[in-house]
Coordinates of C-alpha atoms and ligand atoms in Angstrom, one line a residue:
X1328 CA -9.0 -47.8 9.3
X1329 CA -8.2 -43.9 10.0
X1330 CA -5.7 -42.6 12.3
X1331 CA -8.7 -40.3 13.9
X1332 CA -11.7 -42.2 15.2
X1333 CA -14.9 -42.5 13.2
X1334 CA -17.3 -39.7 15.2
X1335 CA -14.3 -37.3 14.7
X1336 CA -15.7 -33.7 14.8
X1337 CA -14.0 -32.0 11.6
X1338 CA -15.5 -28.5 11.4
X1339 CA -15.0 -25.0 10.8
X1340 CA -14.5 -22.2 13.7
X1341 CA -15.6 -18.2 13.5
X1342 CA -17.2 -15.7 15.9
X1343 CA -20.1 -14.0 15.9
X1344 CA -18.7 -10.7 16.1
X1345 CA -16.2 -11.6 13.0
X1346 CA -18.5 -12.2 10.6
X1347 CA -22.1 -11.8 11.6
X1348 CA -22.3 -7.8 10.8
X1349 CA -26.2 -6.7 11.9
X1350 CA -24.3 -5.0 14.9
X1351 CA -27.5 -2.7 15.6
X1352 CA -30.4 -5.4 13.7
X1353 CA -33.1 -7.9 15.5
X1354 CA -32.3 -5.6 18.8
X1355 CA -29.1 -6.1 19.0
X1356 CA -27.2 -3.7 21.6
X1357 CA -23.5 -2.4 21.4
X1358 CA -20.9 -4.7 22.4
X1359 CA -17.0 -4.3 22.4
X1360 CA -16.3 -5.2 19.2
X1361 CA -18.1 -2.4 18.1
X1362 CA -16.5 0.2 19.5
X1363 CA -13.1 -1.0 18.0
X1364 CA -11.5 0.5 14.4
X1365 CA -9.8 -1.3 12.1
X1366 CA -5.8 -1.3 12.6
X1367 CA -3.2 -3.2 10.9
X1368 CA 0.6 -5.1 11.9
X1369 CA 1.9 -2.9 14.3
X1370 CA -0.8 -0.4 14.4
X1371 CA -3.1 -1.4 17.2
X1372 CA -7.0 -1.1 16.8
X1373 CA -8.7 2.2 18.8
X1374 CA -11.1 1.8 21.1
X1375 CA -12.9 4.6 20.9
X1376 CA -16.0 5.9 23.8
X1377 CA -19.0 4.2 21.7
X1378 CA -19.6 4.3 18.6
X1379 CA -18.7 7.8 17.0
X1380 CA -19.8 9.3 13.7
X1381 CA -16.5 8.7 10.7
X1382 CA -14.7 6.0 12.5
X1383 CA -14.6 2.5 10.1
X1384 CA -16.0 -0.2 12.5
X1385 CA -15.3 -3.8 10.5
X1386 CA -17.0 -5.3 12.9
X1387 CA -20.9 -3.8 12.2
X1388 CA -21.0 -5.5 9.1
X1389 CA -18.4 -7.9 8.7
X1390 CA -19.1 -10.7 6.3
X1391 CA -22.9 -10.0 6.2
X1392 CA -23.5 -13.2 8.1
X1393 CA -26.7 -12.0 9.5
X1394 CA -28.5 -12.2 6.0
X1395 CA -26.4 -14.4 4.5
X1396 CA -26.2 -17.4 6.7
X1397 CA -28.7 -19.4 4.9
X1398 CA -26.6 -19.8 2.0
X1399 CA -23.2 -19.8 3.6
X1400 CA -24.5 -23.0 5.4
X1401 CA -25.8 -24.7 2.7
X1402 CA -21.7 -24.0 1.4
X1403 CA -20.8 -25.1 5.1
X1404 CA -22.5 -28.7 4.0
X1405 CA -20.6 -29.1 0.4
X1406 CA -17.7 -28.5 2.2
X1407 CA -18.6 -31.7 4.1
X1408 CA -18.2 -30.0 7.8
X1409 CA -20.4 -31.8 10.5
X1410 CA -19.7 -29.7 13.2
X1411 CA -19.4 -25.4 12.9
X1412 CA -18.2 -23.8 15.8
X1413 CA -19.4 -20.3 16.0
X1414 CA -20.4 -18.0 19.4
X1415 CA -23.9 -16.4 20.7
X1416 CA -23.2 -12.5 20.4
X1417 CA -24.2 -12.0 24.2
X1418 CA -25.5 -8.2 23.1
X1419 CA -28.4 -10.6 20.6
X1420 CA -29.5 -12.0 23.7
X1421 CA -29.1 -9.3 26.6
X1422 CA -28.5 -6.3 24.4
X1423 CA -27.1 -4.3 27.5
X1424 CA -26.1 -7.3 29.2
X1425 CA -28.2 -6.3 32.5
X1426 CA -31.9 -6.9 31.5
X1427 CA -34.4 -9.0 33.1
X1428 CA -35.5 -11.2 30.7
X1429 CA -33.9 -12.0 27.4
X1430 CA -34.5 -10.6 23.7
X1431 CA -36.7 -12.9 21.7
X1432 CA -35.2 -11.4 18.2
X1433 CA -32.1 -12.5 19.0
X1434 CA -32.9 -16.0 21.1
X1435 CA -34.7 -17.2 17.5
X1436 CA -32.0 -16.1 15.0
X1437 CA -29.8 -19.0 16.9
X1438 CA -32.5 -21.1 16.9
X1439 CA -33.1 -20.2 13.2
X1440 CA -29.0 -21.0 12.2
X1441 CA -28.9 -24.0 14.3
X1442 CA -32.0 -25.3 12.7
X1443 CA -30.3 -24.4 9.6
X1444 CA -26.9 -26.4 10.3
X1445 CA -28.4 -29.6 11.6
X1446 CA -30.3 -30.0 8.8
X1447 CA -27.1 -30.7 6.7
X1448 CA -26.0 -32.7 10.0
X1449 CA -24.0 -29.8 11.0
X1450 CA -23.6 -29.5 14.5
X1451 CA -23.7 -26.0 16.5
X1452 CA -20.2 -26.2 19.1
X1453 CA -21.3 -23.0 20.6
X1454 CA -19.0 -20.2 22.7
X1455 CA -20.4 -18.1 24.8
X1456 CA -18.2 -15.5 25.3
X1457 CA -16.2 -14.4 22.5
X1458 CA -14.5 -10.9 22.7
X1459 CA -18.1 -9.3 22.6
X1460 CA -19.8 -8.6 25.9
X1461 CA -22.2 -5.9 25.9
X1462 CA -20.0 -2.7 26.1
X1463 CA -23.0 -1.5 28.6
X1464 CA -21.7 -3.8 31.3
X1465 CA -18.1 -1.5 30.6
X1466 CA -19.4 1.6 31.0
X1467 CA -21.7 0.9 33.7
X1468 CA -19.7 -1.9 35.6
X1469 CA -16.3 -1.7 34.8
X1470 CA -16.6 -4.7 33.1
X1471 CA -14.9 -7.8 34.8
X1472 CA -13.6 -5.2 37.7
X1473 CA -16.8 -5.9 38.9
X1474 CA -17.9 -9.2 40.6
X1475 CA -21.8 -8.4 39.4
X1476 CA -20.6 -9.4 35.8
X1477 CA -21.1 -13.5 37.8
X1478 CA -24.3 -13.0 38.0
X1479 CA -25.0 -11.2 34.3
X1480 CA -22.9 -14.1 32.7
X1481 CA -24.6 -16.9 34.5
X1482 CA -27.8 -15.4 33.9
X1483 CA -26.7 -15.3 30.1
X1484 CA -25.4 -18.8 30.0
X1485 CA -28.4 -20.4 31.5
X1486 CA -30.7 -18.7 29.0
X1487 CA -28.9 -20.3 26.2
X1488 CA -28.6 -23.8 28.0
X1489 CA -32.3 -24.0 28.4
X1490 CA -33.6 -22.5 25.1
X1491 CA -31.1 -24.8 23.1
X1492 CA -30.5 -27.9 25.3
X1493 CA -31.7 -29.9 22.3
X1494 CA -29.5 -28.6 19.5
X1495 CA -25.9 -27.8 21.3
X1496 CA -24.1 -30.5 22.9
X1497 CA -20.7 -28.8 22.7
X1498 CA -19.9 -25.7 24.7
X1499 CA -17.1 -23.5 25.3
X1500 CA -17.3 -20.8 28.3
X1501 CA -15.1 -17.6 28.0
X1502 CA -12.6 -17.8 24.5
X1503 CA -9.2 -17.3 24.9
X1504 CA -9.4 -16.9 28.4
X1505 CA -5.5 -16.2 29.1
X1506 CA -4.8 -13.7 26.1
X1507 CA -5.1 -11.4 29.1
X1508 CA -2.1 -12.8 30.5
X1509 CA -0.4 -9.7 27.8
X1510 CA -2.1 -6.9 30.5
X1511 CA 0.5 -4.5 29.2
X1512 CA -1.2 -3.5 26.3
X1513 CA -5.1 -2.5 25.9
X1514 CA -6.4 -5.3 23.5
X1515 CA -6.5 -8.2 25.7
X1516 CA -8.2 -6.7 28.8
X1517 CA -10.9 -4.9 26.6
X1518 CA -11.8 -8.0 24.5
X1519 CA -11.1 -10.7 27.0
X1520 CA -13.3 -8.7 30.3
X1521 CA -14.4 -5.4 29.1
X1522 CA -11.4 -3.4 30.8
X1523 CA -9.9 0.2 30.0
X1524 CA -7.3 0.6 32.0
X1525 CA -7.2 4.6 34.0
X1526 CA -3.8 6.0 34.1
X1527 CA -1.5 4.7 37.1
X1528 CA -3.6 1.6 37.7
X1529 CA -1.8 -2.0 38.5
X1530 CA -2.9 -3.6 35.3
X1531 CA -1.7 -6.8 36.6
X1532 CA -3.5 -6.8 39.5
X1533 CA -6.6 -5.9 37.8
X1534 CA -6.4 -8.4 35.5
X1535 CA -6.2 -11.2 38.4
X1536 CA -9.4 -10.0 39.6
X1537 CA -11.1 -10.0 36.3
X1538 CA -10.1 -13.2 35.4
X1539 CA -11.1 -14.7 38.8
X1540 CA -14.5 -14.0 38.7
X1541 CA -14.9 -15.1 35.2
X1542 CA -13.3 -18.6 36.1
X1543 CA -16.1 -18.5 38.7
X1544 CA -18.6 -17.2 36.3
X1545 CA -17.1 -20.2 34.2
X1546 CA -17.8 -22.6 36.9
X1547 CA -21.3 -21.8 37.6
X1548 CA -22.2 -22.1 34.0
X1549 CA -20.9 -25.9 33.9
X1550 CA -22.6 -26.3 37.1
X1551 CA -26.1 -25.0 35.5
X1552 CA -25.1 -26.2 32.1
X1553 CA -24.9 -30.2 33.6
X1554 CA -28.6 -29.5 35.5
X1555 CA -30.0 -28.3 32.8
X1556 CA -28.7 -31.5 30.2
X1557 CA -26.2 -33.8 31.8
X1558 CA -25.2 -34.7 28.3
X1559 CA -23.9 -31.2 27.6
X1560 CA -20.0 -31.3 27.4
X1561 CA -19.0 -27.8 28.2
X1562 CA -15.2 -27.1 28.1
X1563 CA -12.7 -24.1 28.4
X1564 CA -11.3 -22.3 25.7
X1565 CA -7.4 -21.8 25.9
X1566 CA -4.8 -19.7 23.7
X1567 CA -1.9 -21.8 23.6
X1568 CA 1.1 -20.5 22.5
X1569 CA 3.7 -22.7 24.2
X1570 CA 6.6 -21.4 25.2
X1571 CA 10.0 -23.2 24.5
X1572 CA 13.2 -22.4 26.6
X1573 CA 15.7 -20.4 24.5
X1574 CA 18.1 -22.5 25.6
X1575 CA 19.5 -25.2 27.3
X1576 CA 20.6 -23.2 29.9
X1577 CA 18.7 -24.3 33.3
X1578 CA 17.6 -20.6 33.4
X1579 CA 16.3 -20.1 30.3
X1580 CA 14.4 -23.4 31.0
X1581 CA 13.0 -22.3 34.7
X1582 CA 11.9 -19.0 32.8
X1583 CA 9.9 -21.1 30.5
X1584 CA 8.6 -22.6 33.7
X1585 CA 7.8 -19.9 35.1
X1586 CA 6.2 -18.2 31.9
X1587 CA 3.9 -21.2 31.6
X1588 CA 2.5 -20.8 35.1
X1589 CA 1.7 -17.1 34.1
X1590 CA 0.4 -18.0 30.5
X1591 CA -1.8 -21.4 31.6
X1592 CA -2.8 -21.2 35.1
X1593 CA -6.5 -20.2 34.1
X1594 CA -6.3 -24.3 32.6
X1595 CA -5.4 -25.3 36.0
X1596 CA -8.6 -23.5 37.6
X1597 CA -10.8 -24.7 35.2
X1598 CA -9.7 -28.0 35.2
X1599 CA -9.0 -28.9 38.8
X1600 CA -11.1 -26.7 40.5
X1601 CA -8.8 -24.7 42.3
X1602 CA -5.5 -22.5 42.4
X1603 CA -2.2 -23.9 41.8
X1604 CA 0.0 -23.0 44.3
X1605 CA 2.8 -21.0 42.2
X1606 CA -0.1 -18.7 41.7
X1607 CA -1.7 -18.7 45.5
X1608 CA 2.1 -17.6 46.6
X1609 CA 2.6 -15.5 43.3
X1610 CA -0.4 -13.7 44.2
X1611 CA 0.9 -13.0 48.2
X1612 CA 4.4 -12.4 47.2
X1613 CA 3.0 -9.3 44.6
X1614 CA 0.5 -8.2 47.9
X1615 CA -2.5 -8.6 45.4
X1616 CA -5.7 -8.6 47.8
X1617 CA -7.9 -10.2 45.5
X1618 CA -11.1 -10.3 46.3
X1619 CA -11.9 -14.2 46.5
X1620 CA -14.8 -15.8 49.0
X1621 CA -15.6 -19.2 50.4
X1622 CA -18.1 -19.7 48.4
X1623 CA -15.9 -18.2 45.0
X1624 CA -13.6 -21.1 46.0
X1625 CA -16.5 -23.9 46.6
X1626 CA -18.0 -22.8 43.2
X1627 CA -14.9 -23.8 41.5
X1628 CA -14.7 -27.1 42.9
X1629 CA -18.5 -28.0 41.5
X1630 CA -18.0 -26.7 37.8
X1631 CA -14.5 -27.9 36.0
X1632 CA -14.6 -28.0 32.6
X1633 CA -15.7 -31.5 30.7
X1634 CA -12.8 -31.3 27.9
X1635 CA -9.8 -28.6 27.2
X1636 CA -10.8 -26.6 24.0
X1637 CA -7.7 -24.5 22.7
X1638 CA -6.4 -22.4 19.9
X1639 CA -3.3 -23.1 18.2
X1640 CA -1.1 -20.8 15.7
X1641 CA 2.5 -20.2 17.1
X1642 CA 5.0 -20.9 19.4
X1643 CA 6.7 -18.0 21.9
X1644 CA 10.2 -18.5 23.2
X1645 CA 11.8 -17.1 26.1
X1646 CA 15.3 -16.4 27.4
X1647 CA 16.1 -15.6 31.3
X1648 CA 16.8 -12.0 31.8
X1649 CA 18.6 -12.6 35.1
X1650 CA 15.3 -12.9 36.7
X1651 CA 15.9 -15.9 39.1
X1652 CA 14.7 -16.7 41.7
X1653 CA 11.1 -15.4 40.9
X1654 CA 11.6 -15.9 37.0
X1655 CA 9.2 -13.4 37.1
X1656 CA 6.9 -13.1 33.3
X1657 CA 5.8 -10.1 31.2
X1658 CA 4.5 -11.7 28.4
X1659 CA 4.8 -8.3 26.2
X1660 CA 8.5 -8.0 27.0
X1661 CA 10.3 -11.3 27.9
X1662 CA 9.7 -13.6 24.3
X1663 CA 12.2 -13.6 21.9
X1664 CA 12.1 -14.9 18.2
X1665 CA 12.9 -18.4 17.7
X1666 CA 15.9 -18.7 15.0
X1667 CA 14.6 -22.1 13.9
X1668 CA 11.3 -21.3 12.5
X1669 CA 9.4 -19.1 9.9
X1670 CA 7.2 -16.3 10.5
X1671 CA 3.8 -15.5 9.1
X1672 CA 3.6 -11.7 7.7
X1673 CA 2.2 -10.6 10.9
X1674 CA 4.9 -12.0 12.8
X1675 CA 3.3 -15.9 13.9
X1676 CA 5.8 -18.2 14.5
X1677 CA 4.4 -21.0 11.8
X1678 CA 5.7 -24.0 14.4
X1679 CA 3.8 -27.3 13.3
X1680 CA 5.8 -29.7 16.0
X1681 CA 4.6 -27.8 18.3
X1682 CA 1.0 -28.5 18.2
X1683 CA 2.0 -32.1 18.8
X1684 CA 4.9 -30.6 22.2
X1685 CA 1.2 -28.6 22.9
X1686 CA -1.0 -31.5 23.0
X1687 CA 1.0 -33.7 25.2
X1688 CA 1.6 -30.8 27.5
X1689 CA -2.2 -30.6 28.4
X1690 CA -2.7 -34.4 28.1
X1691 CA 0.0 -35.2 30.9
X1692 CA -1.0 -32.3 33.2
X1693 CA -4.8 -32.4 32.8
X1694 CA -5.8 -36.0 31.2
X1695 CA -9.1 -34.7 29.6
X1696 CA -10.0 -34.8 25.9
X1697 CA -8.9 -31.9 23.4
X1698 CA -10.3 -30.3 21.2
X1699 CA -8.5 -27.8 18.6
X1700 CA -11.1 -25.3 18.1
X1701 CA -8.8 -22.8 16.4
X1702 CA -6.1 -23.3 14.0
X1703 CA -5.2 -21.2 11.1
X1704 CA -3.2 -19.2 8.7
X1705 CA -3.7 -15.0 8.1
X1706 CA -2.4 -14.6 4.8
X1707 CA -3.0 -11.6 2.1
X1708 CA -5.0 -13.9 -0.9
X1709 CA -4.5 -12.7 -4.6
X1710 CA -7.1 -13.0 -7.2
X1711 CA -5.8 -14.4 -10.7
X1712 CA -6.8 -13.5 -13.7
X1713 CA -9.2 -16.7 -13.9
X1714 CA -11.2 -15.6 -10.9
X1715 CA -9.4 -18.7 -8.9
X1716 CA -7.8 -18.7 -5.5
X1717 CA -4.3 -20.9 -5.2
X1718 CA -3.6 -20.3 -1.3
X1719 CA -1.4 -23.5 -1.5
X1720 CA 0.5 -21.6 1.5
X1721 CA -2.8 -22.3 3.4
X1722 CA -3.0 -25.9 2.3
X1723 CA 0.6 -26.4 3.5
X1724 CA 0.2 -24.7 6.5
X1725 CA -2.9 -26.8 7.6
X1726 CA -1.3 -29.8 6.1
X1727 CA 1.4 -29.6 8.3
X1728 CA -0.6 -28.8 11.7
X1729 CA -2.9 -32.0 11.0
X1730 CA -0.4 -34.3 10.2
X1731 CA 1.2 -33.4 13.7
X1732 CA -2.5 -33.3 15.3
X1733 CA -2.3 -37.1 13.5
X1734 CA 1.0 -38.1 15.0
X1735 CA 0.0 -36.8 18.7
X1736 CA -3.0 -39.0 18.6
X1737 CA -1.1 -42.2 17.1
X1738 CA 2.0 -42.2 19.3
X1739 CA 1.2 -40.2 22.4
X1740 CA -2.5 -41.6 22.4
X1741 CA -4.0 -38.3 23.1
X1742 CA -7.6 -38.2 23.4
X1743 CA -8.8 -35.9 20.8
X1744 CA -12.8 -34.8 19.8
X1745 CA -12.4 -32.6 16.6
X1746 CA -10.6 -30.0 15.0
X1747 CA -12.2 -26.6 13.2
X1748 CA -9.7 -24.6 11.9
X1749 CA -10.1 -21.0 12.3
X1750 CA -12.0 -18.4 10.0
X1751 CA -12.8 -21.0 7.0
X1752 CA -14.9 -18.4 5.8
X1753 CA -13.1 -15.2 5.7
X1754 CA -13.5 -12.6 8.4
X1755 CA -12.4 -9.6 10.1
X1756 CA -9.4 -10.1 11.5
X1757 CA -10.0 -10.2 15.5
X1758 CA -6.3 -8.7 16.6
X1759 CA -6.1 -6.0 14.0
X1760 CA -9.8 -5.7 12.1
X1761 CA -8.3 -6.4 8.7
X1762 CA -10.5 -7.9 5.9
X1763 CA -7.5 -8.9 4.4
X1764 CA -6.1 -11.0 6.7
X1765 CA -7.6 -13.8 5.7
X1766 CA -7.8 -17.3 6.8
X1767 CA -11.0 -18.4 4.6
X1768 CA -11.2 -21.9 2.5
X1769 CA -14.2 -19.2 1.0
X1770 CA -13.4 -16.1 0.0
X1771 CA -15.7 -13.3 1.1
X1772 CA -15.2 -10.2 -1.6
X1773 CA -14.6 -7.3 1.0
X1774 CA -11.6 -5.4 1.3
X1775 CA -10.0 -3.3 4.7
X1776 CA -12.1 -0.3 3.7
X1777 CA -15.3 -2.1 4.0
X1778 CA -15.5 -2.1 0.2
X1779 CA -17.2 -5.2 -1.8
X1780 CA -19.9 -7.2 -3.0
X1781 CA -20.1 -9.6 -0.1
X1782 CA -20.0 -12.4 -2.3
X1783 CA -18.7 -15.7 -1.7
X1784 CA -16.4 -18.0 -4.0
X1785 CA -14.2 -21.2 -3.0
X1786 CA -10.5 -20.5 -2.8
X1787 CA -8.3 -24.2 -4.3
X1788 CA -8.2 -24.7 -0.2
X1789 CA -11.9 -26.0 -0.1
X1790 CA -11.3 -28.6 -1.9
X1791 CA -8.2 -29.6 -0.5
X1792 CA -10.3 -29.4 3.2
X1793 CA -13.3 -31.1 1.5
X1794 CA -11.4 -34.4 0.8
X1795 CA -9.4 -34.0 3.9
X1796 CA -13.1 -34.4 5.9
X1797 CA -14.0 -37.3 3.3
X1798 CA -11.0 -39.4 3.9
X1799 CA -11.4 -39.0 7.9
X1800 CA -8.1 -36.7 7.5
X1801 CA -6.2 -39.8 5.5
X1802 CA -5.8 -37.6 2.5
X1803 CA -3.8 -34.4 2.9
Ligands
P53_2220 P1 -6.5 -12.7 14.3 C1 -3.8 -13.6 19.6 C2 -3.1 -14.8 19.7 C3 -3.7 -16.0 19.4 C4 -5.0 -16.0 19.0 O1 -6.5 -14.0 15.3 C5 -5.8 -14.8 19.0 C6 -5.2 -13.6 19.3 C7 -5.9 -12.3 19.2 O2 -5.7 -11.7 18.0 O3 -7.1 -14.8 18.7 C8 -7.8 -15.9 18.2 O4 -7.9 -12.5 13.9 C9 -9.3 -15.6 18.4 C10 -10.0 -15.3 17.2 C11 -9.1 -14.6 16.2 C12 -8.0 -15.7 15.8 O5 -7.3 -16.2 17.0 O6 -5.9 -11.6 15.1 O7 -9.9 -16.6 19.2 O8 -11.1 -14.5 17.5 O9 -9.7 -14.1 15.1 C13 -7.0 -15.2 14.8 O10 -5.6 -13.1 13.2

């Protein structure tokens, strides 16, 4: 008998915007991920006012998935997945995001992959938003500033619930919800809600509002997603990056407190159905009038989430900074490197243990099932001479993070659903638009300058991963 139970969901995770490419094809309109050039570590990507003639946009053609998907499923099945989580690009669906009625072209290409995966007896665990709302809704709206984005995104989420009730059990609301929890810089805001910051504008303030009407917008969805199929188990979707006490020094462990309120409170909404009260006093205390109705604060109540989905890579640490008594956060200055773990070479803190210190985090505080839909390692791959692949550094890496995923379920009894480690096919790097950050058991031939044939080739890692599925995760 296997550690992990028999149905265990062992699959692969991407986006649509990473990898599908067709950015202007089957009517697709402009989302946010197309306006954004490629950067690198430490050079941010620019988001630049639409699309403009000269600028190298990775995301428009990414990995070709559009035309290619066909074949990179029937690789999808050798690999032995049976579940593939990917997203629906909103823009396929509502190109500007404010239409009446939905765009057919785009409705059947998902009907067309899904069709495709679950005849290998792959099954579609679908996002539905994914760092690409329609960049219309941005320059129209103000993106997630604005409390009419509700009604787009429910609109949105019931036209996918009803045209695929019978081929998506698995859903996920809004990815990565709390990245925007970094409001200091631009990358979070625009990808998370669709925000550019004007000069002189409280970011943070901003931020809470966004982020409360999408945990509404969240909330009606699961409310309409369980009418339209009560079997539909629609979760959250949570970066978690926990973040360890520098010290024992009571302050340094308050500020990790205190950190985690600001980094995970979006869990608590989703989950309980209401606001933790660190957060209701946080909010007074910083004289943030948000604007939050009676009926924003009854929706919650009727759509919390059916399981925690979350992303794992690293850990963050943080030291006090003489802060007490607020222990006030500001996630892009306040973490400090932890001495007692390796970095990847864009700076992750590679920190298997703490996938297992994650898990029992959200089992004792929430008590729902988990699933890891995101776990990974960005690493530059070199071709030898043979044509082969030996990203054993990959293997390890995953090795290490399922062997901990293992031990969380065997001696903490944590109720886990699957796992899909991120990017198993390469794909453009979401945080900096590199090609050659890669995280792929399949090696897409495309470097940062767009260049390549597009073709596809198995790295050593997909076999490793292929008799990890086989053996139930017994044989790393
Ligand atoms: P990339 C930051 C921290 C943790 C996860 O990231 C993050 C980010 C944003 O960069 O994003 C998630 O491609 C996200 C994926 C993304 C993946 O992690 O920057 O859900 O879209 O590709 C890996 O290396």
């Amino acid at each position: 008998m296997s550690i992990l139970r028999e149905n265990f969901l062992w699959g692969g995770a991407v986006a649509a915007h990473q990898l599908e490419g067709g950015w202007n094809q089957g009517g697709k309109g402009v989302s946010v991920a197309d306006v954004m050039t490629v950067g690198a570590h430490g050079v941010p990507r620019r988001i630049t006012d639409g699309v403009l003639q000269g600028e190298n946009y990775p995301n428009h053609e990414a990995i070709d998935f559009y035309h290619h998907y066909k074949e990179d499923v029937k690789l999808f099945a050798e690999l032995g997945l049976n579940c593939f989580r990917t997203s629906i690009a909103w823009t396929r669906i509502f190109p500007n995001g404010d239409e009446v009625e939905p765009n057919e072209a785009g409705l059947q290409f998902y009907d067309d992959l899904f069709d495709e995966c679950l005849k290998y007896g792959i099954e579609p665990v679908i996002t539905l938003s994914h760092f690409e709302m329609p960049y219309h809704l941005v320059t129209e709206y103000g993106g997630w500033r604005n409390r009419k984005m509700i009604d787009f995104f429910a609109k949105f989420a019931r036209v996918c619930f009803d045209r695929y009730k019978d081929k998506v059990r698995y859903w996920m609301t809004f990815n990565e919800i709390n990245n925007q929890a970094n409001y200091a810089e631009d990358f979070a805001p625009f990808t998370n809600s669709g925000i550019k910051y004007q000069e002189g504008e409280d970011r943070e303030k901003i931020m809470y509002q966004a982020a409360h009407y999408e945990l509404v917008a969240s909330a009606q969805a699961v409310k309409i997603g369980h009418e339209i199929n009560p079997d539909f188990q629609i979760g959250c979707m949570i970066a978690m990056c926990p973040i360890y006490p520098y010290s024992c020094d009571p302050k340094d462990m308050m500020m990790s407190v205190s950190a985690m309120q600001k980094r995970y409170w979006f869990t608590d909404v989703h989950v309980r159905g209401h606001y933790p009260s660190f957060m209701e006093n946080y909010l007074a205390r910083k004289g943030f009038d948000l604007d939050i109705t009676e009926q924003d604060l009854t929706d919650l109540t009727q759509g919390c989430v059916d399981y925690i989905g979350f992303s794992y890579y690293m850990s963050f640490a943080i030291k006090d900074h003489e802060k007490d008594p607020a222990f006030d956060y500001d996630e892009s200055k306040d973490l400090v490197k932890n001495p007692y773990v390796e970095a990847s070479d864009w700076g992750w803190q590679i920190d298997p243990l703490g996938l297992r210190y994650a898990m029992n985090w959200f089992n004792e505080r929430y008590e729902l099932p988990l699933f890891i839909v995101e776990n990974g390692f960005g690493a530059i791959d070199e071709i030898e001479a043979d044509g082969t692949i030996n990203d054993q550094y990959r293997i390890d890496y995953l090795k290490a993070h399922i062997e901990m995923m293992k031990e969380a379920v065997e001696f903490d009894g944590i109720p886990l659903i699957g796992y899909t480690p991120w990017g198993f096919i390469d794909l453009v790097s979401a945080g900096t638009g590199e090609m050659k950050k890669r995280y792929g058991f399949i090696y897409v031939d495309k470097d940062n300058e767009g260049q390549g044939t597009l073709e596809r080739s198995k790295k050593k890692s997909f076999d490793w991963y292929q008799q990890v599925i086989k053996s139930n995760g017994e044989e790393l």
